[in-house]
Amino acid sequence: MAFKHILMREIKAFIKNPAFILMIVLMVVFYGGLGQLFSHASQEAVKEALTQNIGIILLDENDLAKEILIYANKTLGGRIFCVSNMSDALNKYGIVIIIPENFTESLLSNKTFVISFNSTVAIDRFSLTASAKTAILEIFINTIQDAYRNIIISKYGLDPSLLNKKLTSNTIVKIGENYLSMGEFNTIASIGMSFLMILAIVIAINASNAVNFMAIEKVEKAFELLLAQPIPRRTIVLGKLVASVIASIIMGGAYIIGLLLMIGGMSSEFPATSTSVSEPNSGVNALIQLIGTNGIILMAVSLVLGLIYTGALGIILGSLVSDQRMAGVMVAPVMFLFMGLAFTSFIMGLELNTITSIWVGATIVNLPIYIVYALMSGSYELILVAYGSAAICTITLIGLAVWIFNKDIVVLGLRFEKKSLLGRK
Amino acid sequence: MYDNYAVYVENLVKIYGKGNVGIDGLSFTINPGEVYGLIGPNGSGKTTTLRILATLIKPTSGKAFIFGVDVTKDPLRIRKMINYLPEEAGAYRDLTGMDFIKFMLALRFRGEELNKAIDEAVQISDLGPKVFKPIRGYSKGMKRILALSVVLASKPKLLILDEPTTGLDVEKSLYVRNLIRKYNQEYGVTVLLSSHNMLEVEYLCQRVGMIYKGRIIAEGSIEDLKTKTNSRNLEEVFIKITREASY
Ligand SMILES: Nc1ncnc2c1ncn2[C@@H]1O[C@H](COP(=O)(O)OP(=O)(O)OP(=O)(O)O)[C@@H](O)[C@H]1O
Ligand SMILES: [Mg+2]
């Protein structure tokens, strides 16, 4: 009997907790929205793959080579364009494949078994569509394979199995002004993503920590005594802010060290088998090389700026709560908002332009990743714009936090009164 | 003229939004060096008044001055002159009593002055070796006296104490009352306190304000109030005045 009463009380407690209800609603909305977004993004990626044009630099002036290309062009729906200049072609088509001088010779020779093309893919950001672009090369090479087999059968009456050649692509990825091997690109994409995702998570969790610390302080009942001491409220806000930044940097550092240890552990277990997949550890090195010292400094600055931003936000929310239950109500939407922003841009990618810079600065979580993109493509003015926007928003939030600390609400806490929630009139 | 009073309150109103009235046109004054008691039923507005004077919340309207300084205009100057023991004062659970004392007093004092204040607070707290243990393991009364020790040791011009002895045992209550009296007499600290313990108020206060539904309905020295209402003690005064007011 007693069990039933206890059970009922517990159930009532969480059903009546606004944080619990809010969490359920947000979960559904958030993951539903994320699913929608993901399917939209993959559709876009497929569409892009199906419509992407390809620039060809034909060094083999042989008729057979031309014939193969014409055949492949038909199969691919007229998406192959011959070009002469590499950099123009990259700007125009994003994918350029060089057909080597000895292409047909190798095709017909019975001494060569592997034919490889040098190709270059230009990528402006890590995203789903970026990986789609590299997949197009695969499609192209398969098409060429089909093309030469069919032509050889119809023209020379030869059995193509006698000429069983393996066509491969030796791909270079161009990001901004940097050139990477495909292996490097893949490791950087995955390591970089997890790394930047951790930064985004740390920035978001920082807000939650700040709210919870304030809630605990209020529950401990030392807060009113503190507020009556002869110190400006500004000092209290700044103290809390700097403390939360330091705590989160330590936490973020632990995450990143953990990640590096994990990658290190993996590399010793799985020896690299093919040249196209480089070892994860060299991926870390490549990543550091690619980003450079400046990049690392800029990322550290972004992280600190991000932590000050969310710390201030957390303090604002924390000043409104009176206990941990209310803290939960406040934190849930903020965490989901930041996580949502982070996921969205990882899926969709971030265009490099002024408006995105302002947006990224104002919403802060994606600042580190965006700064890396901008740095790699040499858009230094966009870095400035993003930092400027982030700094203005951060300073505004700190000002708001100090302002709220001088209001009654920091002592009394926000109340959700039933009457006001349901509406009396 | 306001600086003739330690506290000058006139027509003070606090509305907590949605028509929740905290105090409703409250007026009283406290002379420097006095111990003044605010008494009244639960929810009558004592904590509200003390919080306004401690610059924690802002009044909706009315005047409040402490030693001539406007409470709403210059809160930082007010906080330098006062110290405040909240209704439910607690302390940071992860600190030791000693750390808590050091932390709170370092916000007011430096150097030699700080060391003296710390020693004084440690002595008041009467925790013995437990002062070096985490507050997490303290009882309710121990936490209350710890909070009181930093408030007293800061020797402000005005002490604002919200129910200083609730939750303390008989002996500890007596100890705290004697301390309040000592700081008032030896250091000239003016005291404004609220209490539900009429014995305590009678023992400590020179003057008393009876607050009811956010207004002062009777004020004066304890003797005055007793004669006016023809009562033997302050408890009787309290009952008679509140009964009368509720009709
Ligand atoms: N945060 C708040 N929001 C709304 N109303 C409040 C709030 N705090 C106090 N009140 C209201 O203001 C009135 C005065 O409350 P206050 O806490 O000042 O009373 P009190 O005299 O200290 O009572 P007690 O003896 O129980 O401590 C009460 O009616 C109370 O309901
Ligand atoms: Mg009270």
XYZ file of C-alpha atoms and ligand atoms in Angstrom:
704
model
C 0.000 0.000 0.000
C 2.762 2.377 1.000
C 4.529 1.500 -2.236
C 1.524 2.667 -4.233
C 1.492 6.027 -2.453
C 5.183 6.529 -2.990
C 4.891 5.567 -6.638
C 1.982 7.961 -7.175
C 3.850 10.793 -5.499
C 6.920 10.237 -7.670
C 4.867 10.074 -10.849
C 2.986 13.232 -9.916
C 6.284 14.969 -9.190
C 7.723 14.379 -12.625
C 4.485 14.861 -14.513
C 4.074 18.228 -12.844
C 7.678 19.198 -13.492
C 7.642 21.640 -16.396
C 11.180 20.549 -17.301
C 10.012 16.990 -17.881
C 7.114 18.022 -20.113
C 9.243 20.505 -22.012
C 11.927 17.885 -22.553
C 9.441 15.449 -24.085
C 8.039 18.065 -26.440
C 11.500 19.251 -27.430
C 12.785 15.713 -28.035
C 9.984 15.045 -30.512
C 10.290 18.400 -32.228
C 14.083 18.339 -32.276
C 14.687 14.854 -33.590
C 11.716 15.112 -35.930
C 13.136 18.320 -37.330
C 16.612 16.862 -37.528
C 15.308 13.869 -39.489
C 13.523 16.177 -41.927
C 16.636 18.222 -42.325
C 18.783 15.187 -42.862
C 16.561 13.716 -45.539
C 16.356 17.107 -47.228
C 20.135 17.425 -47.153
C 20.713 13.946 -48.545
C 18.197 14.594 -51.321
C 20.089 17.754 -52.137
C 23.337 15.831 -52.132
C 21.932 13.188 -54.476
C 20.544 15.903 -56.724
C 23.896 17.602 -56.752
C 25.633 14.363 -57.592
C 23.223 13.783 -60.465
C 23.604 17.239 -61.936
C 27.237 17.999 -61.144
C 29.266 18.909 -64.226
C 32.761 17.526 -64.704
C 35.690 19.274 -66.343
C 38.030 17.081 -68.379
C 41.550 17.932 -69.403
C 42.243 15.625 -72.309
C 45.957 15.091 -72.834
C 45.448 12.050 -75.053
C 44.498 13.360 -78.517
C 43.704 9.856 -79.747
C 40.323 9.254 -81.508
C 39.562 6.323 -79.250
C 39.897 8.538 -76.189
C 37.507 11.074 -77.697
C 35.069 8.340 -78.624
C 35.105 6.988 -75.084
C 34.458 10.448 -73.697
C 31.600 11.092 -76.100
C 30.073 7.781 -75.095
C 30.518 8.570 -71.403
C 29.099 12.034 -71.922
C 25.943 10.521 -73.387
C 25.609 8.131 -70.485
C 26.077 10.945 -67.990
C 23.573 13.189 -69.742
C 25.962 15.712 -71.247
C 27.736 16.707 -68.069
C 31.290 16.343 -69.332
C 33.079 19.462 -70.543
C 36.517 19.651 -72.041
C 38.733 22.318 -70.586
C 42.317 23.354 -70.981
C 43.163 25.268 -67.849
C 43.073 23.614 -64.447
C 42.286 26.554 -62.183
C 39.529 27.951 -64.443
C 38.040 24.508 -64.667
C 38.054 24.072 -60.913
C 36.318 27.393 -60.429
C 33.734 26.519 -63.051
C 33.043 22.829 -62.434
C 34.516 21.975 -59.043
C 35.660 18.573 -60.349
C 38.438 18.213 -62.891
C 39.831 14.952 -64.230
C 42.980 14.701 -66.285
C 42.984 12.002 -68.958
C 46.670 11.102 -69.266
C 48.606 11.166 -72.523
C 49.099 7.414 -72.597
C 45.466 6.631 -71.745
C 44.473 4.716 -74.901
C 47.889 3.214 -75.217
C 47.558 1.735 -71.750
C 44.016 0.624 -72.502
C 45.122 -1.427 -75.466
C 48.409 -2.595 -74.040
C 48.547 -5.990 -72.427
C 51.269 -4.852 -70.050
C 49.381 -2.271 -68.022
C 46.672 -3.336 -65.671
C 45.984 -0.235 -63.681
C 45.207 3.115 -65.200
C 44.952 6.025 -62.868
C 43.624 9.503 -63.465
C 44.787 12.535 -61.650
C 41.752 14.430 -60.508
C 41.043 17.390 -58.345
C 37.907 18.199 -56.382
C 37.336 21.690 -55.030
C 35.408 21.834 -51.775
C 34.396 24.978 -49.941
C 33.100 23.297 -46.801
C 32.748 19.999 -44.990
C 29.178 18.837 -45.385
C 27.053 16.118 -46.827
C 27.262 17.661 -50.314
C 31.038 17.828 -50.030
C 31.278 14.080 -49.720
C 28.758 13.733 -52.550
C 31.178 15.565 -54.808
C 33.911 13.056 -54.213
C 31.453 10.253 -54.915
C 30.877 11.623 -58.413
C 34.405 10.680 -59.377
C 33.500 7.092 -58.700
C 30.492 7.369 -60.986
C 32.608 8.941 -63.693
C 35.242 6.238 -63.566
C 32.632 3.487 -63.722
C 31.128 5.184 -66.743
C 34.491 5.331 -68.494
C 34.969 1.665 -67.741
C 31.607 0.829 -69.306
C 32.306 3.114 -72.230
C 35.626 1.600 -73.219
C 34.337 -1.940 -72.900
C 31.355 -1.265 -75.147
C 33.394 0.623 -77.701
C 36.067 -2.028 -77.811
C 33.496 -4.757 -78.344
C 31.666 -2.914 -81.092
C 34.728 -1.479 -82.814
C 37.417 -4.087 -82.509
C 35.318 -7.099 -81.775
C 37.629 -7.876 -78.905
C 36.652 -9.608 -75.744
C 36.932 -6.869 -73.097
C 37.745 -9.392 -70.452
C 41.072 -9.794 -72.187
C 41.682 -6.165 -71.455
C 40.653 -6.243 -67.856
C 41.940 -2.915 -66.594
C 41.417 -1.358 -63.246
C 40.659 2.319 -63.456
C 41.405 4.373 -60.386
C 41.439 7.998 -59.471
C 44.310 9.685 -57.775
C 42.295 12.411 -56.168
C 43.428 15.663 -54.697
C 40.992 17.728 -52.663
C 41.318 21.470 -52.834
C 40.013 23.354 -49.821
C 40.534 27.051 -50.182
C 44.151 27.311 -51.195
C 45.136 23.992 -49.626
C 45.569 20.719 -51.464
C 44.989 17.432 -49.649
C 45.068 13.806 -50.652
C 41.740 12.009 -50.490
C 42.953 10.054 -47.460
C 43.923 13.207 -45.665
C 40.608 14.780 -46.549
C 38.657 11.837 -45.159
C 40.540 11.709 -41.886
C 40.405 15.465 -41.501
C 36.719 15.456 -42.269
C 36.012 12.850 -39.606
C 38.503 13.964 -36.945
C 37.859 17.634 -37.605
C 34.134 17.047 -37.358
C 34.326 15.231 -34.043
C 36.762 17.796 -32.732
C 34.613 20.746 -33.728
C 31.499 18.954 -32.555
C 33.115 18.619 -29.134
C 33.835 22.346 -29.128
C 30.199 23.021 -29.974
C 29.021 20.673 -27.229
C 31.371 22.220 -24.663
C 30.102 25.674 -25.568
C 26.512 24.530 -25.180
C 27.104 22.602 -21.940
C 28.772 25.679 -20.487
C 25.386 27.430 -20.474
C 23.828 24.526 -18.641
C 26.636 24.482 -16.056
C 26.280 28.188 -15.373
C 22.520 27.844 -14.822
C 22.950 24.868 -12.527
C 25.670 26.511 -10.449
C 23.402 29.484 -9.860
C 20.501 27.214 -8.964
C 22.641 25.328 -6.449
C 23.880 28.582 -4.927
C 20.294 29.721 -4.474
C 19.267 26.411 -2.931
C 22.219 26.613 -0.538
C 20.748 29.949 0.632
C 24.032 31.833 0.680
C 23.065 33.961 -2.281
C 21.076 36.665 -0.462
C 23.861 37.101 2.052
C 26.316 37.521 -0.810
C 24.107 40.058 -2.576
C 23.952 42.223 0.555
C 27.764 42.567 0.689
C 29.402 45.810 -0.458
C 30.508 44.658 -3.890
C 29.097 45.746 -7.240
C 26.837 43.132 -8.807
C 29.056 43.430 -11.874
C 31.878 41.808 -9.885
C 29.711 38.844 -8.953
C 28.636 38.360 -12.579
C 32.212 38.549 -13.893
C 33.470 36.162 -11.213
C 30.839 33.599 -12.125
C 31.493 34.098 -15.812
C 35.250 33.581 -15.657
C 34.807 30.568 -13.364
C 32.401 28.891 -15.773
C 34.769 29.554 -18.701
C 37.700 28.007 -16.827
C 35.626 24.992 -15.768
C 34.460 24.407 -19.325
C 37.943 24.788 -20.789
C 39.172 22.096 -18.411
C 36.210 19.914 -19.355
C 36.685 20.564 -23.091
C 40.399 19.839 -22.756
C 39.608 16.491 -21.157
C 37.205 15.636 -24.003
C 39.733 16.522 -26.654
C 42.558 14.617 -24.973
C 40.162 11.679 -24.712
C 39.411 11.953 -28.409
C 43.099 12.055 -29.308
C 43.809 9.063 -27.064
C 40.985 7.190 -28.742
C 42.357 7.984 -32.197
C 45.868 7.032 -31.090
C 44.575 3.735 -29.734
C 42.770 2.975 -32.973
C 45.806 3.634 -35.144
C 47.954 1.087 -33.332
C 45.280 -1.584 -33.677
C 44.495 -1.168 -37.347
C 47.542 -0.962 -39.581
C 46.975 1.189 -42.644
C 46.173 -1.145 -45.518
C 45.893 1.085 -48.521
C 47.581 4.265 -49.540
C 44.285 6.084 -49.937
C 43.458 5.732 -46.259
C 46.141 7.372 -44.210
C 46.652 6.598 -40.560
C 44.442 8.538 -38.198
C 47.446 9.934 -36.349
C 48.842 11.388 -39.512
C 45.331 12.751 -40.000
C 45.677 14.647 -36.745
C 49.016 15.955 -37.907
C 47.591 16.834 -41.310
C 44.728 18.604 -39.598
C 47.112 20.628 -37.467
C 49.234 21.379 -40.518
C 46.223 22.349 -42.561
C 44.830 24.666 -39.919
C 48.222 25.983 -38.875
C 49.246 27.799 -35.729
C 47.057 30.743 -36.651
C 44.106 28.448 -37.065
C 44.660 26.860 -33.676
C 44.932 30.274 -32.047
C 41.779 31.447 -33.817
C 39.937 28.327 -32.726
C 41.044 28.828 -29.129
C 39.828 32.425 -29.317
C 36.507 31.225 -30.753
C 36.175 28.693 -27.984
C 36.833 31.250 -25.252
C 34.489 33.749 -26.888
C 31.874 31.030 -27.199
C 32.257 30.102 -23.552
C 31.927 33.705 -22.395
C 28.818 34.033 -24.545
C 27.068 30.924 -23.235
C 28.365 31.571 -19.724
C 26.673 34.973 -19.749
C 23.535 33.394 -21.166
C 23.648 30.749 -18.444
C 24.018 33.408 -15.751
C 21.044 35.300 -17.139
C 18.930 32.150 -17.066
C 20.388 31.198 -13.682
C 19.369 34.533 -12.203
C 15.761 33.761 -13.173
C 15.590 30.340 -11.523
C 14.970 29.655 -7.875
C 15.947 25.970 -7.804
C 17.294 23.117 -9.907
C 13.842 22.184 -11.143
C 13.411 25.570 -12.763
C 17.003 25.361 -13.966
C 16.002 22.258 -15.910
C 13.135 24.153 -17.516
C 15.487 26.926 -18.557
C 18.348 24.768 -19.750
C 16.470 22.277 -21.919
C 15.437 24.662 -24.699
C 18.826 26.382 -24.737
C 20.743 23.116 -25.030
C 18.475 21.903 -27.790
C 18.778 25.198 -29.596
C 22.578 25.094 -29.566
C 22.790 21.397 -30.409
C 20.280 21.956 -33.190
C 22.348 24.805 -34.601
C 25.486 22.696 -34.463
C 23.891 19.647 -36.129
C 22.177 21.733 -38.783
C 25.353 23.300 -39.994
C 27.210 20.005 -39.936
C 24.537 18.547 -42.170
C 23.945 21.524 -44.426
C 27.386 23.060 -44.412
C 27.992 26.759 -43.940
C 28.306 29.077 -46.912
C 31.089 31.587 -46.589
C 29.491 35.005 -46.836
C 28.851 38.097 -44.742
C 25.355 37.159 -43.616
C 26.453 33.687 -42.522
C 29.380 35.276 -40.677
C 27.059 37.544 -38.722
C 24.672 34.673 -38.042
C 27.421 32.328 -36.901
C 28.845 35.042 -34.641
C 25.449 35.727 -33.144
C 24.605 32.056 -32.562
C 28.157 31.234 -31.422
C 28.257 27.383 -31.389
C 29.549 27.086 -34.929
C 32.122 29.820 -34.589
C 35.167 27.496 -34.311
C 34.185 25.410 -37.350
C 33.251 28.465 -39.390
C 36.514 30.220 -38.592
C 38.382 27.144 -39.815
C 36.469 27.163 -43.125
C 37.057 30.857 -43.567
C 40.741 30.532 -42.736
C 41.218 27.677 -45.201
C 39.649 29.627 -48.006
C 41.550 32.748 -47.059
C 38.423 34.836 -46.309
C 40.030 36.850 -43.540
C 37.441 39.627 -43.632
C 34.732 37.047 -42.890
C 36.662 35.942 -39.806
C 36.649 39.534 -38.634
C 32.940 39.894 -39.302
C 32.146 36.677 -37.397
C 34.320 37.702 -34.446
C 32.833 41.186 -34.458
C 29.311 39.829 -34.419
C 30.183 37.340 -31.659
C 31.882 40.034 -29.586
C 28.936 42.418 -29.851
C 26.482 39.697 -28.845
C 28.703 38.555 -25.983
C 29.119 42.053 -24.594
C 25.367 42.596 -24.882
C 24.717 39.399 -22.951
C 27.172 40.369 -20.201
C 25.480 43.772 -19.961
C 22.114 42.055 -19.740
C 23.377 39.716 -17.018
C 24.639 42.640 -14.924
C 21.367 44.494 -15.498
C 19.303 41.494 -14.358
C 21.550 41.089 -11.302
C 20.401 44.512 -10.203
C 16.720 43.520 -10.486
C 14.402 41.945 -7.913
C 14.086 38.804 -9.992
C 17.590 37.634 -9.087
C 16.377 37.340 -5.475
C 12.761 36.344 -6.023
C 13.186 34.032 -9.021
C 10.807 33.636 -11.913
C 7.470 32.143 -10.995
C 5.138 30.307 -13.285
C 1.794 30.944 -11.721
C -0.945 28.577 -12.757
C -3.351 31.454 -13.302
C -1.025 33.304 -15.622
C -0.154 30.144 -17.527
C -3.722 29.120 -18.170
C -4.930 32.665 -18.714
C -7.631 34.044 -16.506
C -9.694 35.887 -19.078
C 16.701 65.735 7.778
C 16.856 62.014 6.815
C 20.381 61.722 8.198
C 19.114 62.266 11.741
C 17.741 58.728 11.533
C 19.484 55.413 11.180
C 16.443 54.287 9.183
C 13.731 56.477 7.721
C 10.869 54.742 5.929
C 7.834 56.585 4.630
C 4.852 55.235 2.737
C 6.849 52.300 1.436
C 4.935 50.059 -0.987
C 5.984 46.801 -2.588
C 3.710 45.049 -5.070
C 5.032 41.682 -6.288
C 3.232 41.751 -9.618
C -0.235 40.275 -10.233
C -1.582 42.256 -7.265
C 0.487 40.362 -4.679
C 0.970 43.051 -2.057
C 4.146 42.732 0.010
C 3.855 45.961 1.991
C 1.283 48.672 1.609
C 2.281 52.164 2.764
C 4.697 51.337 5.545
C 6.260 54.122 7.660
C 8.639 53.989 10.635
C 11.943 55.428 11.828
C 14.858 54.071 13.824
C 17.221 56.290 15.823
C 20.961 55.675 15.681
C 22.084 53.242 18.372
C 18.631 51.740 18.824
C 17.526 48.104 18.660
C 14.229 48.118 16.777
C 11.962 45.081 16.477
C 9.548 44.420 13.649
C 6.810 42.039 14.733
C 3.714 40.810 12.965
C 1.858 37.722 11.731
C 3.160 35.447 8.943
C 2.969 37.136 5.562
C 2.561 40.619 7.035
C 5.583 42.037 5.162
C 8.553 41.826 7.547
C 10.912 40.065 5.164
C 9.774 42.307 2.328
C 10.680 45.405 4.364
C 14.070 44.056 5.415
C 14.919 42.993 1.865
C 14.152 46.480 0.573
C 16.382 48.030 3.227
C 19.151 45.539 2.441
C 18.940 46.629 -1.258
C 17.962 43.150 -2.412
C 14.676 44.238 -3.923
C 13.347 47.619 -5.004
C 10.224 49.237 -3.571
C 7.327 49.997 -5.881
C 6.977 53.451 -4.320
C 7.744 55.392 -1.140
C 10.869 56.563 0.629
C 13.585 54.565 2.386
C 16.775 56.130 3.754
C 19.580 54.617 5.807
C 21.760 57.195 7.570
C 20.525 59.752 5.050
C 21.329 57.656 1.952
C 18.509 56.747 -0.410
C 18.225 52.955 -0.571
C 17.147 52.954 -4.209
C 19.649 55.556 -5.460
C 22.939 54.337 -4.020
C 22.694 50.652 -3.075
C 26.453 50.134 -2.965
C 26.896 52.877 -0.348
C 24.064 51.341 1.650
C 25.686 47.904 1.530
C 28.888 49.379 2.939
C 26.958 50.593 6.001
C 24.783 47.547 6.613
C 24.936 43.813 6.865
C 21.972 41.528 6.485
C 21.101 38.107 7.846
C 18.487 36.625 5.487
C 15.469 34.730 6.756
C 16.908 31.405 5.586
C 20.629 32.072 5.638
C 22.678 29.079 4.635
C 26.242 28.634 3.451
C 28.121 27.034 0.594
C 28.029 23.322 1.295
C 31.370 22.525 -0.276
C 33.299 25.080 1.802
C 34.493 24.631 5.360
C 33.125 27.021 7.958
C 36.530 28.717 8.022
C 36.595 29.199 4.244
C 33.098 30.617 4.345
C 34.036 33.133 7.048
C 37.174 34.145 5.145
C 35.269 34.469 1.873
C 32.466 36.628 3.244
C 34.696 38.913 5.305
C 37.258 39.353 2.523
C 34.486 41.108 0.594
C 34.599 43.864 3.250
C 38.019 43.959 4.884
C 41.716 43.785 4.025
C 44.962 43.079 5.821
C 45.081 43.279 9.603
C 41.434 44.328 9.822
C 40.446 41.206 7.905
C 42.441 38.913 10.189
C 40.858 40.468 13.259
C 37.373 40.125 11.804
C 38.039 36.476 10.898
C 39.205 35.672 14.429
C 36.157 37.394 15.825
C 33.788 35.484 13.542
C 35.424 32.161 14.330
C 34.960 32.910 18.007
C 31.310 33.892 17.558
C 30.570 30.817 15.466
C 31.606 28.730 18.482
C 32.177 25.746 16.213
C 35.469 24.654 17.760
C 37.468 22.300 15.510
C 34.358 21.799 13.339
C 35.040 25.163 11.741
C 37.604 23.330 9.600
C 35.051 20.746 8.443
C 32.807 21.111 5.354
C 29.520 22.909 5.953
C 27.734 19.949 4.358
C 27.995 18.201 7.712
C 26.661 21.083 9.836
C 23.275 21.090 11.544
C 20.694 23.783 10.750
C 21.538 25.752 13.890
C 25.270 25.521 13.227
C 24.766 26.980 9.752
C 22.595 29.761 11.126
C 25.173 30.792 13.743
C 27.933 30.588 11.132
C 26.033 33.034 8.913
C 25.326 35.233 11.931
C 28.999 35.240 12.899
C 30.150 36.884 9.670
C 27.302 39.374 9.802
C 28.141 40.398 13.381
C 31.926 40.395 12.953
C 31.593 42.876 10.105
C 30.338 45.441 12.695
C 28.234 47.495 10.279
C 26.513 50.746 11.259
C 23.171 48.998 10.803
C 22.490 45.294 11.314
C 19.396 43.911 9.607
C 18.452 40.515 11.058
C 15.495 38.526 9.738
C 14.395 36.207 12.570
C 17.923 35.755 13.935
C 17.150 32.955 16.402
C 14.642 30.750 14.561
C 15.784 27.164 14.596
C 18.200 27.663 17.494
C 17.909 25.820 20.798
C 17.238 27.682 24.048
C 20.882 28.047 24.983
C 21.987 29.132 21.528
C 19.127 31.636 21.314
C 20.230 33.177 24.555
C 23.829 33.250 23.313
C 22.788 35.048 20.116
C 20.599 37.559 21.974
C 23.483 38.438 24.256
C 25.757 38.867 21.267
C 23.303 41.213 19.556
C 23.022 43.221 22.741
C 26.799 43.289 23.141
C 27.398 44.567 19.606
C 24.712 47.188 20.091
C 26.088 48.420 23.394
C 29.830 48.027 22.886
C 30.152 49.021 19.249
C 27.082 51.233 18.866
C 25.651 49.058 16.100
C 22.049 50.001 15.289
C 19.903 46.875 14.937
C 16.706 46.234 13.001
C 15.364 42.758 13.587
C 12.211 40.812 12.917
C 11.042 38.091 15.223
C 8.155 35.872 16.240
C 9.628 35.436 19.694
C 8.087 38.091 21.940
C 10.379 37.211 24.807
C 13.349 37.969 22.616
C 11.881 41.251 21.397
C 11.100 42.308 24.945
C 14.629 41.432 26.027
C 16.417 43.184 23.139
C 14.378 45.995 21.643
C 13.954 49.555 22.813
C 11.175 50.140 20.325
C 8.810 47.907 18.409
C 6.772 48.271 15.217
C 3.692 46.055 14.812
C 3.204 45.268 11.147
C -0.106 43.945 9.859
C -1.033 43.413 6.202
C 1.869 45.574 5.114
C 1.214 48.536 7.415
C 2.492 49.593 10.837
C -0.567 49.463 13.080
C 1.180 50.198 16.386
C 4.572 51.566 17.293
C 6.430 52.607 20.426
C 8.530 51.468 23.340
C 7.508 48.164 24.883
C 6.296 49.891 28.046
C 4.138 52.292 25.987
C 2.517 49.452 24.084
C 1.837 47.510 27.288
C 0.161 50.436 29.003
C -1.807 51.444 25.904
C -3.272 47.966 25.480
C -3.374 47.205 29.173
C -1.298 44.047 28.800
C 1.160 42.244 31.033
C 3.588 41.201 28.321
C 4.356 41.692 24.629
C 2.592 38.485 23.621
C -0.639 39.878 24.966
C 0.010 43.162 23.167
C 0.500 41.243 19.916
C -2.712 39.244 20.284
C -4.809 42.237 21.288
C -3.576 44.482 18.504
C -3.892 41.881 15.742
C -7.397 40.887 16.922
C -8.456 44.491 16.898
C -6.993 45.036 13.425
C -8.725 42.018 11.928
C -12.181 43.303 12.835
N 8.264 36.475 -4.237
C 7.004 36.803 -3.930
N 6.073 36.854 -4.888
C 4.809 37.188 -4.608
N 4.391 37.500 -3.395
C 5.264 37.478 -2.387
C 6.627 37.136 -2.601
N 7.283 37.210 -1.427
C 6.363 37.579 -0.516
N 5.149 37.739 -1.085
C 3.912 38.145 -0.404
O 4.172 39.338 0.311
C 3.550 39.284 1.576
C 4.574 39.573 2.657
O 5.504 38.520 2.700
P 6.767 38.540 3.649
O 7.636 37.413 3.268
O 7.346 39.893 3.639
O 6.084 38.227 5.062
P 6.753 38.024 6.484
O 6.155 39.047 7.377
O 8.215 37.977 6.386
O 6.186 36.585 6.865
P 6.851 35.433 7.774
O 6.603 35.810 9.195
O 6.072 34.220 7.429
O 8.290 35.344 7.419
C 2.903 37.931 1.708
O 1.527 38.090 1.465
C 3.511 37.104 0.612
O 2.555 36.236 0.078
Mg 9.635 36.628 6.779
